[in-house]
Coordinates of C-alpha atoms in Angstrom, one line a residue:
M314 CA -48.6 15.5 -18.1
G315 CA -48.8 16.5 -21.7
G316 CA -52.2 18.2 -21.4
R317 CA -53.8 14.8 -20.4
G318 CA -54.7 15.7 -16.9
E319 CA -53.6 17.7 -13.9
A320 CA -50.4 17.5 -12.0
E321 CA -49.7 18.8 -8.5
A322 CA -46.5 18.6 -6.5
D323 CA -46.8 19.2 -2.8
P324 CA -44.4 21.9 -1.7
V325 CA -45.1 21.5 2.0
R326 CA -42.4 20.4 4.4
L327 CA -43.4 18.7 7.6
G328 CA -41.5 20.4 10.3
V329 CA -41.2 19.3 13.9
S330 CA -40.9 21.7 16.7
G331 CA -41.1 19.0 19.3
G332 CA -44.7 19.9 20.0
S333 CA -46.2 23.1 21.4
R334 CA -48.1 24.2 24.4
R335 CA -51.7 25.3 24.0
N336 CA -53.8 25.9 27.1
G337 CA -51.3 23.8 29.1
T338 CA -51.7 20.8 26.8
R339 CA -48.9 19.5 24.7
R340 CA -49.9 18.9 21.1
C341 CA -47.9 17.5 18.3
D342 CA -47.4 20.1 15.6
V343 CA -46.4 17.4 13.1
C344 CA -49.6 15.5 13.6
V345 CA -51.6 18.7 12.9
A346 CA -49.5 19.2 9.8
R347 CA -50.3 15.7 8.6
R348 CA -54.0 16.1 9.2
G349 CA -53.8 19.5 7.4
R350 CA -52.2 17.9 4.4
W351 CA -55.0 15.4 4.2
L352 CA -57.6 18.1 4.5
C353 CA -56.0 20.0 1.7
H354 CA -55.5 17.1 -0.6
R355 CA -58.9 15.5 -0.2
P356 CA -60.7 18.3 -2.1
Q357 CA -57.9 18.4 -4.6
L358 CA -58.3 14.7 -5.4
R359 CA -62.1 15.1 -5.5
A360 CA -61.8 17.9 -8.0
M361 CA -59.3 15.9 -10.1
A362 CA -61.7 13.0 -10.1
A363 CA -64.7 15.2 -11.0
G364 CA -62.7 16.7 -13.9
G365 CA -62.5 13.2 -15.4
R366 CA -59.0 13.7 -16.9
G367 CA -57.0 11.9 -14.3
G368 CA -53.7 13.3 -13.2
A369 CA -50.9 12.9 -10.7
V370 CA -50.1 14.2 -7.2
V371 CA -46.7 14.0 -5.6
L372 CA -46.4 14.6 -1.8
N373 CA -43.1 15.5 -0.2
S374 CA -42.2 13.2 2.6
G375 CA -38.8 12.1 3.9
V376 CA -36.5 9.1 4.3
G377 CA -38.1 8.6 7.8
A378 CA -41.2 7.3 6.0
L379 CA -39.3 4.2 5.0
V380 CA -36.8 3.4 7.8
G381 CA -36.4 4.2 11.4
G382 CA -33.7 6.3 13.0
F383 CA -34.5 9.7 11.5
G384 CA -35.9 12.5 13.7
D385 CA -37.9 12.1 16.8
G386 CA -40.9 9.7 17.3
A387 CA -43.5 12.3 16.3
Q388 CA -41.7 13.0 13.1
Q389 CA -41.2 9.3 12.4
A390 CA -44.9 8.7 12.9
A391 CA -45.9 11.6 10.7
K392 CA -43.7 10.4 7.8
H393 CA -45.0 6.8 8.1
G394 CA -48.5 8.3 8.2
L395 CA -47.9 10.1 5.0
T396 CA -46.9 6.9 3.3
G397 CA -50.2 5.4 4.5
L398 CA -52.0 8.5 3.0
V399 CA -50.3 7.9 -0.3
K400 CA -51.5 4.3 -0.3
A401 CA -55.0 5.1 0.8
A402 CA -55.3 7.9 -1.8
T403 CA -54.1 5.5 -4.5
A404 CA -56.7 2.9 -3.5
D405 CA -59.4 5.6 -3.6
C406 CA -58.4 7.4 -6.8
A407 CA -56.4 5.1 -9.2
R408 CA -59.6 4.0 -11.0
Q409 CA -60.2 7.6 -11.9
G410 CA -56.8 7.8 -13.5
I411 CA -55.2 9.7 -10.6
R412 CA -51.8 8.6 -9.5
V413 CA -50.7 9.6 -6.0
N414 CA -47.0 9.1 -5.0
A415 CA -44.5 10.7 -2.7
V416 CA -40.8 11.5 -2.7
A417 CA -38.8 10.7 0.4
P418 CA -35.6 12.7 0.4
G419 CA -32.7 12.1 2.6
V420 CA -30.5 15.0 3.6
V421 CA -30.9 17.8 1.1
R422 CA -28.6 20.9 1.0
T423 CA -31.1 23.8 1.3
P424 CA -31.2 27.1 3.1
G425 CA -33.1 25.2 5.8
S426 CA -30.4 22.7 6.3
E427 CA -27.5 25.1 5.9
P428 CA -27.1 25.9 9.6
Y429 CA -26.3 22.2 10.3
F430 CA -23.5 22.3 7.7
E431 CA -22.3 25.7 8.9
A432 CA -22.1 24.6 12.5
G433 CA -18.9 22.6 11.8
P434 CA -17.5 19.8 9.7
E435 CA -19.1 17.1 11.9
F436 CA -22.6 17.1 10.2
A437 CA -21.1 17.1 6.6
A438 CA -18.8 14.2 7.7
L439 CA -21.8 12.3 9.1
V440 CA -23.8 12.8 5.8
A441 CA -20.8 11.7 3.7
R442 CA -20.2 8.7 5.9
S443 CA -23.9 7.7 6.1
T444 CA -24.9 8.2 2.5
P445 CA -23.6 5.6 0.0
L446 CA -23.3 8.4 -2.6
G447 CA -21.2 10.3 -0.1
R448 CA -23.0 13.7 -0.2
P449 CA -26.3 15.4 0.5
A450 CA -28.9 15.8 -2.3
R451 CA -29.3 19.0 -4.2
A452 CA -32.9 20.3 -4.2
A453 CA -33.0 20.1 -7.9
E454 CA -32.4 16.3 -7.7
V455 CA -35.4 15.9 -5.5
A456 CA -37.4 18.1 -7.9
E457 CA -36.4 15.9 -10.8
A458 CA -37.7 12.8 -9.1
A459 CA -41.0 14.6 -8.4
S460 CA -41.1 15.8 -11.9
W461 CA -40.7 12.3 -13.2
L462 CA -43.5 11.0 -11.0
L463 CA -45.8 13.7 -12.3
S464 CA -44.9 12.9 -15.9
D465 CA -46.4 10.5 -18.3
R466 CA -43.1 8.6 -18.1
A467 CA -44.3 7.3 -14.8
S468 CA -47.8 6.5 -16.0
Y469 CA -47.9 3.1 -14.3
V470 CA -46.3 4.2 -11.0
A471 CA -48.9 4.7 -8.2
G472 CA -48.9 4.4 -4.4
V473 CA -45.1 4.7 -4.2
T474 CA -43.0 6.6 -1.7
L475 CA -39.8 7.0 -3.7
P476 CA -36.5 7.3 -1.8
V477 CA -34.4 10.1 -3.1
D478 CA -31.8 9.6 -0.5
G479 CA -28.4 8.7 -2.1
G480 CA -28.9 5.1 -0.9
I481 CA -29.6 5.7 2.8
T482 CA -32.6 3.4 2.8
A483 CA -30.4 0.6 1.3
V484 CA -28.2 0.7 4.4
R485 CA -31.1 1.4 6.7
R486 CA -29.3 3.6 9.2
F487 CA -28.2 7.2 9.1
D488 CA -25.7 7.1 11.9
R489 CA -23.8 3.9 11.0
G490 CA -22.5 4.8 7.6
A491 CA -22.8 3.2 4.2
S492 CA -21.4 -0.1 5.3
G493 CA -24.1 -0.5 7.9
A494 CA -21.4 -1.5 10.5

């Protein structure tokens, strides 16, 4: 931010365990994570506004925030909810010079995704077939997009969930390949 304000990237990943049981009641872990994220960012945004210097926040979402067909219904709802949170926070904070955006990665090759790649060639082939760029993202590529959103070079970008997905959102489906057929 060049000393002008504050910048904060959200390192939290929304994980889905399919829900959990507590006192015999199924509860959606991903919904709890989304509410937790809002409860954490609300005081952060208030503090940034009180500081009077503006700033930028980037939340980590996923390609499921922009198109259907990624993960289960709970995960899909959480990702779409996060897009709504970005828009609501922008409406609330932009006049104080605070920009709120999100990155929406597709498949990223990380230690967390490595078991899918190690299970056999099928997953890597699916990613290559489904992603117009033909490969998964590297974590550094997602970080570069977030860094840009946090920088002054993106000073007029607010309320955006930016796909960092190798073109998956352009073809709209993960399981049909880059041609969409």
